[in-house]
Structures are given as structure tokens and as C-alpha cells.
mmCIF file of C-alpha atoms in Angstrom:
data_model
loop_
_atom_site.group_PDB
_atom_site.id
_atom_site.type_symbol
_atom_site.label_atom_id
_atom_site.label_comp_id
_atom_site.label_asym_id
_atom_site.label_seq_id
_atom_site.Cartn_x
_atom_site.Cartn_y
_atom_site.Cartn_z
ATOM 1 C CA UNK M 8 -0.078 -8.127 -19.411
ATOM 2 C CA UNK M 9 -2.368 -9.567 -16.083
ATOM 3 C CA UNK M 10 -2.696 -7.159 -12.906
ATOM 4 C CA UNK M 11 -0.335 -9.177 -10.340
ATOM 5 C CA UNK M 12 -2.417 -10.583 -7.330
ATOM 6 C CA UNK M 13 -0.646 -8.355 -4.740
ATOM 7 C CA UNK M 14 -2.040 -4.774 -6.458
ATOM 8 C CA UNK M 15 -5.483 -6.002 -6.339
ATOM 9 C CA UNK M 16 -5.646 -7.384 -2.858
ATOM 10 C CA UNK M 17 -4.427 -3.755 -2.129
ATOM 11 C CA UNK M 18 -6.915 -2.066 -4.288
ATOM 12 C CA UNK M 19 -9.319 -4.346 -2.340
ATOM 13 C CA UNK M 20 -8.390 -3.483 0.931
ATOM 14 C CA UNK M 21 -7.647 -0.166 0.880
ATOM 15 C CA UNK M 22 -10.741 1.456 -0.129
ATOM 16 C CA UNK M 23 -12.619 -1.002 2.477
ATOM 17 C CA UNK M 24 -10.485 0.225 5.406
ATOM 18 C CA UNK M 25 -11.100 3.971 3.977
ATOM 19 C CA UNK M 26 -14.996 3.495 4.276
ATOM 20 C CA UNK M 27 -14.358 1.885 8.040
ATOM 21 C CA UNK M 28 -12.068 4.518 9.231
ATOM 22 C CA UNK M 29 -13.959 7.294 7.816
ATOM 23 C CA UNK M 30 -17.262 6.054 9.683
ATOM 24 C CA UNK M 31 -15.217 5.319 12.853
ATOM 25 C CA UNK M 32 -13.736 9.100 12.518
ATOM 26 C CA UNK M 33 -17.106 11.036 12.340
ATOM 27 C CA UNK M 34 -19.533 8.895 14.107
ATOM 28 C CA UNK M 35 -20.115 9.919 17.944
ATOM 29 C CA UNK M 36 -19.565 6.138 19.490
ATOM 30 C CA UNK M 37 -16.077 5.583 20.306
ATOM 31 C CA UNK M 38 -16.912 5.315 24.142
ATOM 32 C CA UNK M 39 -20.500 4.101 25.505
ATOM 33 C CA UNK M 40 -21.545 5.199 28.960
ATOM 34 C CA UNK M 41 -24.619 3.567 30.560
ATOM 35 C CA UNK M 42 -26.490 2.856 33.958
ATOM 36 C CA UNK M 43 -25.903 6.183 35.091
ATOM 37 C CA UNK M 44 -27.078 7.110 38.427
ATOM 38 C CA UNK M 45 -30.107 9.265 38.765
ATOM 39 C CA UNK M 46 -30.806 9.019 35.269
ATOM 40 C CA UNK M 47 -33.184 6.574 33.582
ATOM 41 C CA UNK M 48 -31.801 2.996 33.553
ATOM 42 C CA UNK M 49 -32.492 3.018 29.238
ATOM 43 C CA UNK M 50 -30.165 6.155 28.961
ATOM 44 C CA UNK M 51 -27.251 5.577 27.200
ATOM 45 C CA UNK M 52 -24.728 8.344 26.428
ATOM 46 C CA UNK M 53 -22.576 8.088 23.258
ATOM 47 C CA UNK M 54 -18.743 9.869 23.341
ATOM 48 C CA UNK M 55 -16.961 10.175 19.818
ATOM 49 C CA UNK M 56 -14.195 12.574 19.243
ATOM 50 C CA UNK M 57 -16.198 15.841 17.592
ATOM 51 C CA UNK M 58 -19.945 15.100 19.001
ATOM 52 C CA UNK M 59 -21.966 13.748 22.340
ATOM 53 C CA UNK M 60 -25.161 12.224 22.069
ATOM 54 C CA UNK M 61 -27.647 10.826 24.383
ATOM 55 C CA UNK M 62 -30.216 7.958 23.393
ATOM 56 C CA UNK M 63 -33.225 6.381 25.329
ATOM 57 C CA UNK M 64 -33.287 2.739 24.440
ATOM 58 C CA UNK M 65 -36.916 2.433 24.907
ATOM 59 C CA UNK M 66 -37.932 5.403 22.508
ATOM 60 C CA UNK M 67 -35.237 5.330 20.217
ATOM 61 C CA UNK M 68 -35.163 9.131 20.985
ATOM 62 C CA UNK M 69 -31.435 10.681 20.296
ATOM 63 C CA UNK M 70 -30.089 13.893 20.691
ATOM 64 C CA UNK M 71 -26.626 14.999 19.930
ATOM 65 C CA UNK M 72 -24.511 18.049 20.621
ATOM 66 C CA UNK M 73 -24.566 17.825 24.217
ATOM 67 C CA UNK M 74 -22.718 20.141 26.329
ATOM 68 C CA UNK M 75 -19.436 19.217 27.437
ATOM 69 C CA UNK M 76 -19.970 19.243 31.206
ATOM 70 C CA UNK M 77 -16.708 17.154 32.463
ATOM 71 C CA UNK M 78 -13.886 18.348 29.611
ATOM 72 C CA UNK M 79 -14.327 15.346 27.983
ATOM 73 C CA UNK M 80 -12.879 16.993 24.688
ATOM 74 C CA UNK M 81 -9.563 18.353 26.530
ATOM 75 C CA UNK M 82 -8.465 15.212 27.105
ATOM 76 C CA UNK M 83 -5.001 14.689 25.458
ATOM 77 C CA UNK M 84 -6.140 11.067 23.635
ATOM 78 C CA UNK M 85 -9.441 13.057 22.408
ATOM 79 C CA UNK M 86 -7.459 15.842 21.000
ATOM 80 C CA UNK M 87 -4.564 13.694 19.351
ATOM 81 C CA UNK M 88 -7.566 11.437 17.783
ATOM 82 C CA UNK M 89 -8.800 14.733 16.408
ATOM 83 C CA UNK M 90 -5.833 15.429 14.435
ATOM 84 C CA UNK M 91 -4.218 11.457 13.459
ATOM 85 C CA UNK M 92 -7.634 10.455 12.025
ATOM 86 C CA UNK M 93 -8.117 13.241 9.591
ATOM 87 C CA UNK M 94 -4.605 13.109 8.536
ATOM 88 C CA UNK M 95 -4.812 9.306 7.995
ATOM 89 C CA UNK M 96 -8.294 9.998 5.561
ATOM 90 C CA UNK M 97 -5.883 12.459 3.736
ATOM 91 C CA UNK M 98 -3.035 10.123 3.537
ATOM 92 C CA UNK M 99 -5.083 6.838 2.378
ATOM 93 C CA UNK M 100 -7.093 9.433 -0.517
ATOM 94 C CA UNK M 101 -3.379 10.183 -1.520
ATOM 95 C CA UNK M 102 -2.004 6.753 -1.684
ATOM 96 C CA UNK M 103 -5.026 5.318 -3.350
ATOM 97 C CA UNK M 104 -4.447 7.994 -5.824
ATOM 98 C CA UNK M 105 -0.801 7.127 -6.607
ATOM 99 C CA UNK M 106 -1.920 3.697 -6.648
ATOM 100 C CA UNK M 107 -4.744 3.653 -9.383
ATOM 101 C CA UNK M 108 -1.618 5.696 -11.418
ATOM 102 C CA UNK M 109 0.810 3.060 -10.357
ATOM 103 C CA UNK M 110 -1.295 -0.070 -11.275
ATOM 104 C CA UNK M 111 -2.923 1.271 -14.770
ATOM 105 C CA UNK M 112 -5.107 -1.805 -15.297
ATOM 106 C CA UNK M 113 -5.520 -0.226 -19.080
ATOM 107 C CA UNK M 114 -2.089 -0.201 -19.768
ATOM 108 C CA UNK M 115 0.223 -3.532 -20.850
ATOM 109 C CA UNK M 116 2.137 -3.370 -18.044
ATOM 110 C CA UNK M 117 1.984 -1.426 -14.361
ATOM 111 C CA UNK M 118 4.541 0.842 -12.937
ATOM 112 C CA UNK M 119 6.028 -1.359 -10.231
ATOM 113 C CA UNK M 120 7.858 1.546 -8.398
ATOM 114 C CA UNK M 121 4.950 3.881 -8.180
ATOM 115 C CA UNK M 122 2.784 0.869 -7.016
ATOM 116 C CA UNK M 123 5.128 0.294 -4.323
ATOM 117 C CA UNK M 124 5.665 4.002 -3.434
ATOM 118 C CA UNK M 125 1.721 4.064 -2.663
ATOM 119 C CA UNK M 126 1.903 0.867 -0.647
ATOM 120 C CA UNK M 127 4.392 2.815 2.078
ATOM 121 C CA UNK M 128 1.724 5.745 2.063
ATOM 122 C CA UNK M 129 -1.162 3.693 2.883
ATOM 123 C CA UNK M 130 0.965 1.693 5.277
ATOM 124 C CA UNK M 131 1.815 5.017 7.080
ATOM 125 C CA UNK M 132 -1.980 6.112 6.870
ATOM 126 C CA UNK M 133 -3.004 2.850 8.724
ATOM 127 C CA UNK M 134 -0.440 3.711 11.465
ATOM 128 C CA UNK M 135 -1.964 7.121 11.539
ATOM 129 C CA UNK M 136 -5.346 6.138 12.588
ATOM 130 C CA UNK M 137 -3.903 2.589 14.637
ATOM 131 C CA UNK M 138 -2.548 4.938 17.186
ATOM 132 C CA UNK M 139 -5.103 7.171 18.198
ATOM 133 C CA UNK M 140 -7.411 4.064 18.351
ATOM 134 C CA UNK M 141 -5.277 2.386 20.539
ATOM 135 C CA UNK M 142 -4.587 5.120 22.790
ATOM 136 C CA UNK M 143 -8.225 5.629 23.655
ATOM 137 C CA UNK M 144 -8.578 2.083 23.989
ATOM 138 C CA UNK M 145 -5.692 2.603 26.518
ATOM 139 C CA UNK M 146 -7.392 5.655 28.482
ATOM 140 C CA UNK M 147 -10.973 3.995 28.004
ATOM 141 C CA UNK M 148 -11.515 3.985 32.028
ATOM 142 C CA UNK M 149 -9.603 7.084 32.377
ATOM 143 C CA UNK M 150 -11.434 9.603 30.202
ATOM 144 C CA UNK M 151 -14.134 11.752 32.360
ATOM 145 C CA UNK M 152 -17.544 9.923 33.178
ATOM 146 C CA UNK M 153 -20.497 10.525 35.444
ATOM 147 C CA UNK M 154 -19.256 8.272 38.458
ATOM 148 C CA UNK M 155 -20.337 4.882 39.134
ATOM 149 C CA UNK M 156 -21.583 4.668 35.192
ATOM 150 C CA UNK M 157 -20.744 1.513 32.950
ATOM 151 C CA UNK M 158 -18.104 2.037 30.458
ATOM 152 C CA UNK M 159 -18.092 0.261 27.112
ATOM 153 C CA UNK M 160 -16.116 0.486 23.765
ATOM 154 C CA UNK M 161 -18.493 2.068 20.886
ATOM 155 C CA UNK M 162 -18.936 0.907 17.281
ATOM 156 C CA UNK M 163 -17.031 3.887 16.033
ATOM 157 C CA UNK M 164 -13.626 2.655 17.704
ATOM 158 C CA UNK M 165 -14.261 -1.136 16.382
ATOM 159 C CA UNK M 166 -14.580 0.317 12.745
ATOM 160 C CA UNK M 167 -11.735 2.384 13.418
ATOM 161 C CA UNK M 168 -9.185 -0.324 14.277
ATOM 162 C CA UNK M 169 -10.739 -3.089 11.145
ATOM 163 C CA UNK M 170 -10.072 0.071 8.912
ATOM 164 C CA UNK M 171 -6.851 0.818 9.998
ATOM 165 C CA UNK M 172 -5.800 -3.135 9.899
ATOM 166 C CA UNK M 173 -7.098 -3.639 6.428
ATOM 167 C CA UNK M 174 -5.333 -0.073 5.271
ATOM 168 C CA UNK M 175 -2.325 -1.696 6.595
ATOM 169 C CA UNK M 176 -2.641 -5.199 4.974
ATOM 170 C CA UNK M 177 -3.230 -3.396 1.974
ATOM 171 C CA UNK M 178 -0.478 -1.055 1.846
ATOM 172 C CA UNK M 179 1.888 -3.945 2.823
ATOM 173 C CA UNK M 180 0.204 -6.016 -0.396
ATOM 174 C CA UNK M 181 1.404 -3.027 -2.901
ATOM 175 C CA UNK M 182 4.852 -2.454 -1.113
ATOM 176 C CA UNK M 183 5.680 -6.166 -2.340
ATOM 177 C CA UNK M 184 5.527 -4.573 -5.651
ATOM 178 C CA UNK M 185 8.986 -2.919 -5.362
ATOM 179 C CA UNK M 186 10.255 -7.286 -4.999
ATOM 180 C CA UNK M 187 9.187 -6.749 -8.921
ATOM 181 C CA UNK M 188 11.595 -3.871 -9.697
ATOM 182 C CA UNK M 189 14.427 -5.948 -7.764
ATOM 183 C CA UNK M 190 13.846 -8.860 -10.253
ATOM 184 C CA UNK M 191 13.702 -7.359 -13.587
ATOM 185 C CA UNK M 192 17.171 -5.076 -12.146
ATOM 186 C CA UNK M 193 18.753 -8.619 -11.472
ATOM 187 C CA UNK M 194 17.616 -10.130 -14.580
ATOM 188 C CA UNK M 195 19.280 -7.041 -16.404
ATOM 189 C CA UNK M 196 22.459 -7.518 -14.654
ATOM 190 C CA UNK M 197 22.496 -11.086 -15.538
ATOM 191 C CA UNK M 198 21.656 -11.047 -19.074
ATOM 192 C CA UNK M 199 24.575 -12.212 -21.262
ATOM 193 C CA UNK M 200 25.853 -9.815 -23.541
ATOM 194 C CA UNK M 201 24.946 -10.550 -27.317
ATOM 195 C CA UNK M 202 28.258 -12.663 -29.063
ATOM 196 C CA UNK M 203 28.944 -11.664 -32.411
ATOM 197 C CA UNK M 204 29.632 -14.604 -34.657
ATOM 198 C CA UNK M 205 32.977 -14.059 -36.647
ATOM 199 C CA UNK M 206 32.550 -13.528 -40.234
ATOM 200 C CA UNK M 207 34.674 -14.017 -43.087
ATOM 201 C CA UNK M 208 38.224 -13.358 -42.537
ATOM 202 C CA UNK M 209 40.121 -11.280 -44.796
ATOM 203 C CA UNK M 210 43.205 -12.382 -46.812
ATOM 204 C CA UNK M 211 45.673 -9.874 -45.571
ATOM 205 C CA UNK M 212 48.464 -11.649 -47.844
ATOM 206 C CA UNK M 213 49.040 -11.920 -51.262
ATOM 207 C CA UNK M 214 49.766 -15.045 -53.388
ATOM 208 C CA UNK M 215 52.993 -14.996 -55.742
ATOM 209 C CA UNK M 216 51.890 -17.801 -57.395
ATOM 210 C CA UNK M 217 49.553 -20.671 -58.147
ATOM 211 C CA UNK M 218 50.866 -23.352 -56.095
ATOM 212 C CA UNK M 219 50.797 -21.261 -53.189
ATOM 213 C CA UNK M 220 47.231 -21.527 -53.463
ATOM 214 C CA UNK M 221 46.691 -25.225 -53.717
ATOM 215 C CA UNK M 222 49.047 -25.287 -50.663
ATOM 216 C CA UNK M 223 46.581 -23.279 -48.858
ATOM 217 C CA UNK M 224 43.494 -24.900 -49.681
ATOM 218 C CA UNK M 225 45.134 -28.809 -48.653
ATOM 219 C CA UNK M 226 46.115 -27.094 -45.383
ATOM 220 C CA UNK M 227 42.270 -25.357 -44.797
ATOM 221 C CA UNK M 228 44.046 -22.676 -42.736
ATOM 222 C CA UNK M 229 41.191 -20.154 -43.626
ATOM 223 C CA UNK M 230 38.182 -22.432 -43.913
ATOM 224 C CA UNK M 231 36.558 -22.730 -47.115
ATOM 225 C CA UNK M 232 38.572 -20.553 -49.366
ATOM 226 C CA UNK M 233 36.733 -18.354 -51.349
ATOM 227 C CA UNK M 234 39.866 -18.093 -53.845
ATOM 228 C CA UNK M 235 39.503 -19.645 -57.476
ATOM 229 C CA UNK M 236 40.004 -23.153 -57.331
ATOM 230 C CA UNK M 237 42.891 -25.050 -59.292
ATOM 231 C CA UNK M 238 40.604 -25.580 -62.175
ATOM 232 C CA UNK M 239 40.546 -21.888 -62.573
ATOM 233 C CA UNK M 240 44.108 -21.130 -62.368
#
């Protein structure tokens, strides 16, 4: 049996979403701070959820592990992202393992119920990573930053958004596998029971004389009679 298209879509989108979400979680560039007063004009401060980096665009010198002087990491959106992004990654890996067991391309037929369950897990993982990314974007201008600096969205936040959307789409595609289970149950309920063909009727009555046998054959009440014909009487 060919693998259903919804399963193929889910198994393609979800690993891509996992890769993008992983990159967005680890890379320290959720927000870019530039044009900082009393600092070189080419200096950019990159803020992530785990680290702070400084980079000079002219020389491409990059230095991470900067001290958090503004208590950036203590803000609630950053703390929430620190908790929900790794949880989303763990759920995505778990969902992909369950999806691989459910699709089972090397078997004759996939396990639709197991594939649908993996879709629910992957859908939840996409929502878990989408919530902190959305919250961080909403609080982008409020989070601590040097006064007078220019704030911009970093590439890590964009990758987190894209990865979350791909995981949600892939999870929805795999969840559609439940439709096949419902179709199978509906088909099993509407399948008519086999009709048994009537067998030859047994003769329950005894004939007392040959004339009764001849009369029974003429009436045809038993169809083709298995009794001896009149020539044998």
C-alpha cells in the first residue's frame, strides 16, 4: 500500500520545523540592538534567550558571553521562552518517533491511529514554540535595552516563527490520518452480512404409496425431487 499523502506531508514539514526551531532556540539573535549612544556606530548587540553577543560590522569581530547589566534575562518573556522552547523540542522529537512507528513505510499498511496521535503531539509542540515567540515579539520594545538605541527583530525569532508554523502544519496533516480510521469503522458497520443460500430441503414426510410420489413431482413443491422417478417404481 502506498503511503498516504497526508503522512508524507507531515513527515517532511515536521523535521524541517524541528531544525528551524532548534536553530532559533540556540542562536543568540532574538533581538538586535544597534546605534547605541556613546558606542561605535557599527556595533550591534545581539540578544537571545541564553546569551548576549557584541559584533563589529566593520571587522566582523564577535564576542559572546556579555554581562547582563540591564537584567534582560530576568524578564518574564525571556524566562517563558527558556522553558517552553526546549519543551517544544522534546515534544517534537517524541512526535516524530511516534509518527515513524505509525507510518511504517516498510509494512503493507500504516497504523493510522498511531500516526494521528503523533500529529496531535506535533501540533502541541508547534503551539508551545509559537507562544513564546509571539510573546517576545509583542514585548520587543519593552524589554530592557540601552536608551536611544534602535531595536529590530533578529533572525532567531524569525526562524522560531517559521519552525512553529511548519510543525503545526505537519501536525495537522498527520492528524488527518484519523479520518481513515473513521472511514474503516463506517465501512465495517455498513458491510452487509453474507446471505446463506438455502440448501436442499429434506423430506420430512414419508410416502405411503407410489401415487403420492407421482403427485408430488407434478406439483413441484420440492423443486427438483431427489426421489426416484416413476419409471423406477
